[in-house]
Coordinates of C-alpha atoms in Angstrom, one line a residue:
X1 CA 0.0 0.0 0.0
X2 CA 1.9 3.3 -1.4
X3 CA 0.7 6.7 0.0
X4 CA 0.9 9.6 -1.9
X5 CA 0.6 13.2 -0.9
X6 CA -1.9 14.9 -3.4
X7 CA -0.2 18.5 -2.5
X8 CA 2.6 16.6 -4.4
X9 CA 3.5 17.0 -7.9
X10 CA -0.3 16.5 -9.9
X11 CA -0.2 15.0 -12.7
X12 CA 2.8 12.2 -10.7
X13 CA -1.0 12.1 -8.9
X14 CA -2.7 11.0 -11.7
X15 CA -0.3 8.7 -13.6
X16 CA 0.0 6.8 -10.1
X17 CA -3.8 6.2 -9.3
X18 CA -4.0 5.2 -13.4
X19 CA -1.5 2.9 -13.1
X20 CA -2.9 1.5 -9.8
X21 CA -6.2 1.1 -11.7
X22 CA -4.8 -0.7 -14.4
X23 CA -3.1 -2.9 -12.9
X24 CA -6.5 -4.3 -11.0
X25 CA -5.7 -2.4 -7.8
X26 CA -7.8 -0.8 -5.3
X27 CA -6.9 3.3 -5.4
X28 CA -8.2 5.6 -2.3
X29 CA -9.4 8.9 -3.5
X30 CA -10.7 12.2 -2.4
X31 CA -13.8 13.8 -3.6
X32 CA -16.6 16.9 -2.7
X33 CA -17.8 15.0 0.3
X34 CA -15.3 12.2 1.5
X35 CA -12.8 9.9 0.8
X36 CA -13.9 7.0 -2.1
X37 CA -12.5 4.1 -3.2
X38 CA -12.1 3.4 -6.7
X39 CA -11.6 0.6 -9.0
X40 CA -11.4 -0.2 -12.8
X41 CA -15.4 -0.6 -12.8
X42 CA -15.5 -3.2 -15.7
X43 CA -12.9 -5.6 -13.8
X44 CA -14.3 -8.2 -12.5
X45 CA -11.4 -9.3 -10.0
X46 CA -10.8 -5.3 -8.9
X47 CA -14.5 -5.3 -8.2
X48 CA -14.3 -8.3 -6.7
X49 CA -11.5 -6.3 -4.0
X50 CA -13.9 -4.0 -3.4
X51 CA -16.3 -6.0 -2.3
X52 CA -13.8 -7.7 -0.2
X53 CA -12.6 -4.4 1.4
X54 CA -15.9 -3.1 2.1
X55 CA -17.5 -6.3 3.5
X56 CA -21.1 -6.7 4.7
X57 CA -22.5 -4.5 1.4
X58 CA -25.8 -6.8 1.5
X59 CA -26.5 -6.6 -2.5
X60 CA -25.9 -3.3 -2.7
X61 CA -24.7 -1.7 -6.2
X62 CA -21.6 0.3 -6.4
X63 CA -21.9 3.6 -8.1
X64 CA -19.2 5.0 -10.6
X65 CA -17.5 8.0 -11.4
X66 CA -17.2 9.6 -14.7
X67 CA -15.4 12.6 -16.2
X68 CA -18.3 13.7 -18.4
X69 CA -21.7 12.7 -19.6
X70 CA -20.0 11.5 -23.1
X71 CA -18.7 8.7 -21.3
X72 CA -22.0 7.8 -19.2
X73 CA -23.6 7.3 -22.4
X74 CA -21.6 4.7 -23.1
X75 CA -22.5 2.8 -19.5
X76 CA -26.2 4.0 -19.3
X77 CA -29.5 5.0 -21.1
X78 CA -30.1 8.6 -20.2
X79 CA -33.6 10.3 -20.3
X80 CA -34.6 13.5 -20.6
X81 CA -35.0 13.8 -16.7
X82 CA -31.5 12.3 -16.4
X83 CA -30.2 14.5 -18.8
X84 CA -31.5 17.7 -17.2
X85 CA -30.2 16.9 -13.9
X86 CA -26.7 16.2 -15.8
X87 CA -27.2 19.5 -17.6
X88 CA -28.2 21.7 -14.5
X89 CA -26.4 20.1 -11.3
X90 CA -23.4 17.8 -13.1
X91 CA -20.3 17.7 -12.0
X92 CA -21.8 18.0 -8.1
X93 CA -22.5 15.5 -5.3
X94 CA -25.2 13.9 -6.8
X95 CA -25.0 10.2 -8.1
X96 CA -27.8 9.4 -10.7
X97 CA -29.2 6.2 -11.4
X98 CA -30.2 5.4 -14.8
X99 CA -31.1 1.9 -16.9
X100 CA -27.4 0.2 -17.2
X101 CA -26.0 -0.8 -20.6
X102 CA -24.8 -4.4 -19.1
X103 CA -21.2 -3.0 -19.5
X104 CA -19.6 -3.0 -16.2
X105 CA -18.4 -5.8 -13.9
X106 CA -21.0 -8.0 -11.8
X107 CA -22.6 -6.5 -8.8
X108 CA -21.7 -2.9 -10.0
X109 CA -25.1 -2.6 -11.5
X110 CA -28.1 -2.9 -9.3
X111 CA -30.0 -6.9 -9.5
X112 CA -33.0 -4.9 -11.6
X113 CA -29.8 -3.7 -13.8
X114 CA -29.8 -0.2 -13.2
X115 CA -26.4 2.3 -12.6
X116 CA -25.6 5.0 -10.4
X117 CA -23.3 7.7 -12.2
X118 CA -21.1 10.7 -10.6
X119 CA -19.4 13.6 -12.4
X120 CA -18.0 14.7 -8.9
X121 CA -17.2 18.3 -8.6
X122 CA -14.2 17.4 -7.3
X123 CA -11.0 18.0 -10.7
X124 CA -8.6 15.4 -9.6
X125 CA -11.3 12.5 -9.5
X126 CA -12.7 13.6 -13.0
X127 CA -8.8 13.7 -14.4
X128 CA -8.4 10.2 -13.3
X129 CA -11.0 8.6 -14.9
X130 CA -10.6 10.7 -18.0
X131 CA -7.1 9.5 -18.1
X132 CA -7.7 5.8 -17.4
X133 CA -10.5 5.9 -20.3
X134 CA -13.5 4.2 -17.9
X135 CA -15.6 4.6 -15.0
X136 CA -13.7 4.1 -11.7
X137 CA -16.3 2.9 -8.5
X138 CA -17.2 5.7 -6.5
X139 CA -18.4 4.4 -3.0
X140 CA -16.9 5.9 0.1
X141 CA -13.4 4.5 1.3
X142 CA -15.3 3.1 4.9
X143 CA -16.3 -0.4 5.3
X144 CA -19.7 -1.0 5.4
X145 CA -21.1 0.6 8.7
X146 CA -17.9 2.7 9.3
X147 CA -17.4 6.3 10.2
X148 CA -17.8 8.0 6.9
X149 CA -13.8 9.1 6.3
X150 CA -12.6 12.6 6.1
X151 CA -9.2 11.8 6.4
X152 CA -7.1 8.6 6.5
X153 CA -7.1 8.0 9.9
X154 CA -11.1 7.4 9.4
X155 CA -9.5 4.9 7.2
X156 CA -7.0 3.2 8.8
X157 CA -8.1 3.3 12.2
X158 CA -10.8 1.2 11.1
X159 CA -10.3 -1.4 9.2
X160 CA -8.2 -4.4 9.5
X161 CA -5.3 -5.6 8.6
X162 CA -6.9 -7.9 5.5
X163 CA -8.7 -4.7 4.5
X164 CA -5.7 -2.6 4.2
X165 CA -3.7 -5.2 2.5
X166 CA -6.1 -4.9 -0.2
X167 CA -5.4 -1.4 -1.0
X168 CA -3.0 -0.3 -3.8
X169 CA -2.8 3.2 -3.6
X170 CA -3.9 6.3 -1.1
X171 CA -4.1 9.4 -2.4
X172 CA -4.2 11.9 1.0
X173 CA -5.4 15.4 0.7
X174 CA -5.3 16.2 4.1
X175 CA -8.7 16.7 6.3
X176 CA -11.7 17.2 4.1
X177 CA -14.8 19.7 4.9
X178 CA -17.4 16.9 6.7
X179 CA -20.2 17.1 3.9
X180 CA -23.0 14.8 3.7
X181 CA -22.7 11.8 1.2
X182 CA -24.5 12.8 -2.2
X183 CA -27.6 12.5 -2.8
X184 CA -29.3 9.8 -4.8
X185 CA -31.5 10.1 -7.6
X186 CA -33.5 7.0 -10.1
X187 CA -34.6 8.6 -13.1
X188 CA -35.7 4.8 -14.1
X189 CA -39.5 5.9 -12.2
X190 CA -42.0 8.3 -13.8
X191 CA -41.5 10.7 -11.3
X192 CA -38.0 11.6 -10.1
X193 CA -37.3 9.6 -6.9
X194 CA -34.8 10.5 -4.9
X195 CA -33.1 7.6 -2.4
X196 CA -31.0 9.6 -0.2
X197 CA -30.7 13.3 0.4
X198 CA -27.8 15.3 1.1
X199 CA -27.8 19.5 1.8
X200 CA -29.1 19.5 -2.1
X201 CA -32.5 20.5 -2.8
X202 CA -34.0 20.1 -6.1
X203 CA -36.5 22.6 -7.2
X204 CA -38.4 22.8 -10.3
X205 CA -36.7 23.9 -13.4
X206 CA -37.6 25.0 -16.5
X207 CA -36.3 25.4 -19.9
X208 CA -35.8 28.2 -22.7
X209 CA -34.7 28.4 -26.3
X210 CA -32.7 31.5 -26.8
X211 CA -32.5 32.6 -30.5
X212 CA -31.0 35.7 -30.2
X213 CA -29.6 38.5 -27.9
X214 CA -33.2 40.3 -27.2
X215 CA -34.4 36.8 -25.7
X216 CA -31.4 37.1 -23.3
X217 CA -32.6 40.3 -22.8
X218 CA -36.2 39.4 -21.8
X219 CA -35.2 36.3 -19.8
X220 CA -33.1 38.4 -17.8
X221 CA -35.9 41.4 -17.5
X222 CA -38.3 38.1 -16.0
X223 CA -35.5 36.9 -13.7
X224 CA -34.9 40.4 -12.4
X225 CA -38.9 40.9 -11.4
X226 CA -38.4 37.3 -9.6
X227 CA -35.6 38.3 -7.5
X228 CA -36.7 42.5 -7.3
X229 CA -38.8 41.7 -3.6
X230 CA -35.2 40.2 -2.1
X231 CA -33.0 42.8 -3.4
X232 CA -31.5 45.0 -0.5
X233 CA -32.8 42.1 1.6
X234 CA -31.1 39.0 1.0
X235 CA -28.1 37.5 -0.5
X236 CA -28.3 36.5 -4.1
X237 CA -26.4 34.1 -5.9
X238 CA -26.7 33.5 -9.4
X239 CA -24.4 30.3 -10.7
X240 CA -23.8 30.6 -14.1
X241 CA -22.5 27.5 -16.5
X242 CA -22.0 27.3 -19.9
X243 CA -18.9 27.3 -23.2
X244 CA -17.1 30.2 -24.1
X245 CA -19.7 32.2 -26.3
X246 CA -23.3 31.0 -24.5
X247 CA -23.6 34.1 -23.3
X248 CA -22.6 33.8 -19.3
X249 CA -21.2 37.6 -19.2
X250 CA -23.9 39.2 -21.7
X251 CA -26.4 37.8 -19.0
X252 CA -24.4 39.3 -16.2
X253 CA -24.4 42.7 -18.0
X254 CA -27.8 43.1 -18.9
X255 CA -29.2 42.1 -15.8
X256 CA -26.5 45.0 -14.4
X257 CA -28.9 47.2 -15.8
X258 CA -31.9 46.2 -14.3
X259 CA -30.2 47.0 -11.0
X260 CA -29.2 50.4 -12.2
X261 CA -25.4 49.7 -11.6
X262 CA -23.3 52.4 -13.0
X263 CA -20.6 52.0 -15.4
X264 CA -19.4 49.4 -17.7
X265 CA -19.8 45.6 -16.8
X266 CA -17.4 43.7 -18.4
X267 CA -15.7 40.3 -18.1
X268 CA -13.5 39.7 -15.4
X269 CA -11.7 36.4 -16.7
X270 CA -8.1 38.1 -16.2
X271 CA -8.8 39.5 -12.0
X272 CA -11.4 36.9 -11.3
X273 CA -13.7 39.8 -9.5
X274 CA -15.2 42.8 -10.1
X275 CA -16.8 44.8 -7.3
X276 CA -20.0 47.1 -8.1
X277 CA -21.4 49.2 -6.0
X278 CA -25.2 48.4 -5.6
X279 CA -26.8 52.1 -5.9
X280 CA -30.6 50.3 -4.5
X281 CA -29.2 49.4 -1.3
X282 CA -25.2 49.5 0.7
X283 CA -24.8 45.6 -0.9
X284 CA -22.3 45.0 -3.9
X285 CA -22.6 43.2 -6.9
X286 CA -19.7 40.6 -7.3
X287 CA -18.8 39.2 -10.5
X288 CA -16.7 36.6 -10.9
X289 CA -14.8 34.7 -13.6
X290 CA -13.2 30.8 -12.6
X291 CA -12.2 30.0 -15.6
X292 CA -8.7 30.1 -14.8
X293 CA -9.0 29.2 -11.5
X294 CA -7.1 25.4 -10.7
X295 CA -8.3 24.9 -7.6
X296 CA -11.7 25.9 -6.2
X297 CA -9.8 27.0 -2.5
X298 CA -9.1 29.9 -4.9
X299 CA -12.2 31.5 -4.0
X300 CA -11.1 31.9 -0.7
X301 CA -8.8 34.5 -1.6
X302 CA -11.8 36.4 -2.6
X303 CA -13.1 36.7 1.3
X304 CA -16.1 34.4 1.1
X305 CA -17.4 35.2 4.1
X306 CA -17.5 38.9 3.1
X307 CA -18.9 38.8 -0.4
X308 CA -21.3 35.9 0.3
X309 CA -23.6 38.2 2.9
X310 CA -27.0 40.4 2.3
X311 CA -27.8 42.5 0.9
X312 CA -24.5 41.4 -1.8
X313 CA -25.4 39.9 -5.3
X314 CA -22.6 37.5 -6.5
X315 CA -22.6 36.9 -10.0
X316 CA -20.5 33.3 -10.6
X317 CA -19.0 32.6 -14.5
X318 CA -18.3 28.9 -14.7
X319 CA -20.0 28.4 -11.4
X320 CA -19.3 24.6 -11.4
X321 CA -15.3 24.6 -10.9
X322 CA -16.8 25.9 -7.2
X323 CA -19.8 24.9 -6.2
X324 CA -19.4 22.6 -3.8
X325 CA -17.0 25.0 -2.0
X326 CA -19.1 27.9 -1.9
X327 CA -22.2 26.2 -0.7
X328 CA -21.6 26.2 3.1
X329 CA -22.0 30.3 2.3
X330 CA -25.7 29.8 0.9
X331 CA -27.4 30.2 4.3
X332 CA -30.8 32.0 3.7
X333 CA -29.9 32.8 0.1
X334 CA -31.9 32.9 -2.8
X335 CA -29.8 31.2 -5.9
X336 CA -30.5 30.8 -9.7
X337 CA -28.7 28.4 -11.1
X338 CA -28.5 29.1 -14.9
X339 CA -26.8 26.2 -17.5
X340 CA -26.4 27.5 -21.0
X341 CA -25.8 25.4 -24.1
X342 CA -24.8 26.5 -28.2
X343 CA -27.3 24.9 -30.4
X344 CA -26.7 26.3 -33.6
X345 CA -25.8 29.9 -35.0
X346 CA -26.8 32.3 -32.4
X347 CA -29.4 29.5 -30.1
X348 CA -28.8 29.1 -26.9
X349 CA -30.5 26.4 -24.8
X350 CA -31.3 27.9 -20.8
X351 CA -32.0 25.4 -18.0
X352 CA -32.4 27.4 -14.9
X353 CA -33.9 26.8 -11.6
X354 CA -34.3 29.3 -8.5
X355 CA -34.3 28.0 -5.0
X356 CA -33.7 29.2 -1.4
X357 CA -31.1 27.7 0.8

């Protein structure tokens, strides 16, 4: 059993835990909510380990982890409520369970042959699996009835010595936040069901075709009279996802109107934040830009627990490189979470959902 200090050089990281996978080996991993332990999901005899290793598991399925949705599609059948949930909460801590393709190893895939998929919001998990070319198993690194594990004590303290012999690899990142497990969703029912809840609540969400810049316009003149009654009141968090080009920062701008801030809004890829003074109230509106963030710890150098307070409204670009970091700050805020997607010319498709935390 080798340990390997993630803060060490990263891409030595990945080629490690690859090579551990390939070679039929049991790799421990960090994630958004614990530690996991991963295997090469279509071998048999690495399954097998993990089975071993986690003892007791009563029939229970193993969900997997993937780096993208491209690559569930080749493990699962997705619907059109499995592919919203991809399109407006993936990657996050949410595993969701869709009709298995019969191409992973036995007892991955539940006994009515359905398959719980992760895109965890968590880089260095996603890099794995990208690199290794297939879905890794993504249940936590405890044995079955163990603390949940946070940090490799959790680990090693207890299981046994058979357990541990089992292990190829440990990749320790220190002490993770204590987060709740994700939750669990089957999109296999006619109505969403979900099996296990975590701090994620699903709301309603709706979807728009925008053909042009005057529907961006509108959508964001509706969203503005949602959110008018809380500005000056509450915090407001709009999460913003989407390519180069959807349309993240036009969004931003225009609704920078409604709120009658002064000046130009523009993007703020190269600082990472801009600060505008909110002339409706003594809040600020933050806009941010992760794209070139590598780590998500990055926002702390931002002062979270400053910007992320009433009356402010924080603006996120590329909201999903930090959204399981930021959360914890969502206390009594009201959040739209906006996904956009290039169709074709100037289309864009809009999934967005508002909620309160």
């Amino acid at each position: 059993m080798d340990i390997i200090k993630l803060q060490d050089n990263y891409e030595e990281v990945v080629a490690k835990a690859v090579a551990t996978l390939k070679a039929g080996n049991i790799v421990i991993y960090p994630t958004e909510t614990c530690y996991g332990v991963g295997v090469d999901a279509t071998n048999q005899q690495a399954v097998d380990k993990v089975l071993a290793y986690k003892s007791k598991r009563a029939d229970k399925a193993l969900s997997v982890a993937v780096p993208h949705r491209e690559m569930a599609e080749e493990y699962v059948e997705l619907n059109n409520t499995a592919i919203n949930l991809y399109n407006l909460y993936l990657p996050g801590p949410i595993t969701v369970i869709s009709r298995g393709k019969n191409k992973v190893a036995n007892h991955v895939q539940a006994a009515n042959g359905t398959l719980g998929i992760r895109i965890p919001d968590y880089k260095l998990v996603r890099d794995i699996a990208q690199s290794f070319g297939k879905p890794i198993t993504a249940t936590s690194a405890n044995a079955s009835y163990k603390k949940t594990p946070y940090k490799i004590d959790d680990i090693l303290q207890n299981t046994s010595q058979k357990q541990q012999s089992l292990i190829g690899l440990i990749i320790d990142a220190g002490q993770l936040p204590k987060r709740k497990p994700s939750i669990v969703t089957d999109t296999t029912v006619e109505d969403l069901k979900v099996l296990r809840r975590s701090n994620f609540d699903f709301k309603n969400f709706s979807q728009l075709t925008l053909s042009c810049e005057k529907d961006t316009e509108n959508f964001a003149k509706e969203i503005f009279d949602k959110i008018n009654e809380y500005v000056g009141k509450n915090l407001i968090v709009f999460l913003l996802q989407g390519d180069l080009g959807t349309g993240k920062t036009f969004f931003t701008r225009t609704l920078s109107k409604h709120l009658n801030v002064e000046g130009a809004v523009s993007s703020p890829t190269f600082i990472l934040c801009r600060e505008h003074k909110l002339p409706q109230s003594e809040g600020r509106l933050y806009h941010i830009d992760t794209y070139r963030m590598f780590d998500a710890k990055e926002m702390d150098d931002l002062r979270c627990e400053q910007m992320f307070n009433p009356p402010n409204i924080v603006v996120i670009e590329w909201a999903d490189k930090v959204r399981t970091h930021i959360q914890p700050f969502f206390h009594d805020a009201i959040v739209v979470d906006m996904h956009l997607k290039h169709i074709e010319g100037e289309k864009r498709e809009l999934l967005y959902a508002m909620r309160n935390f």
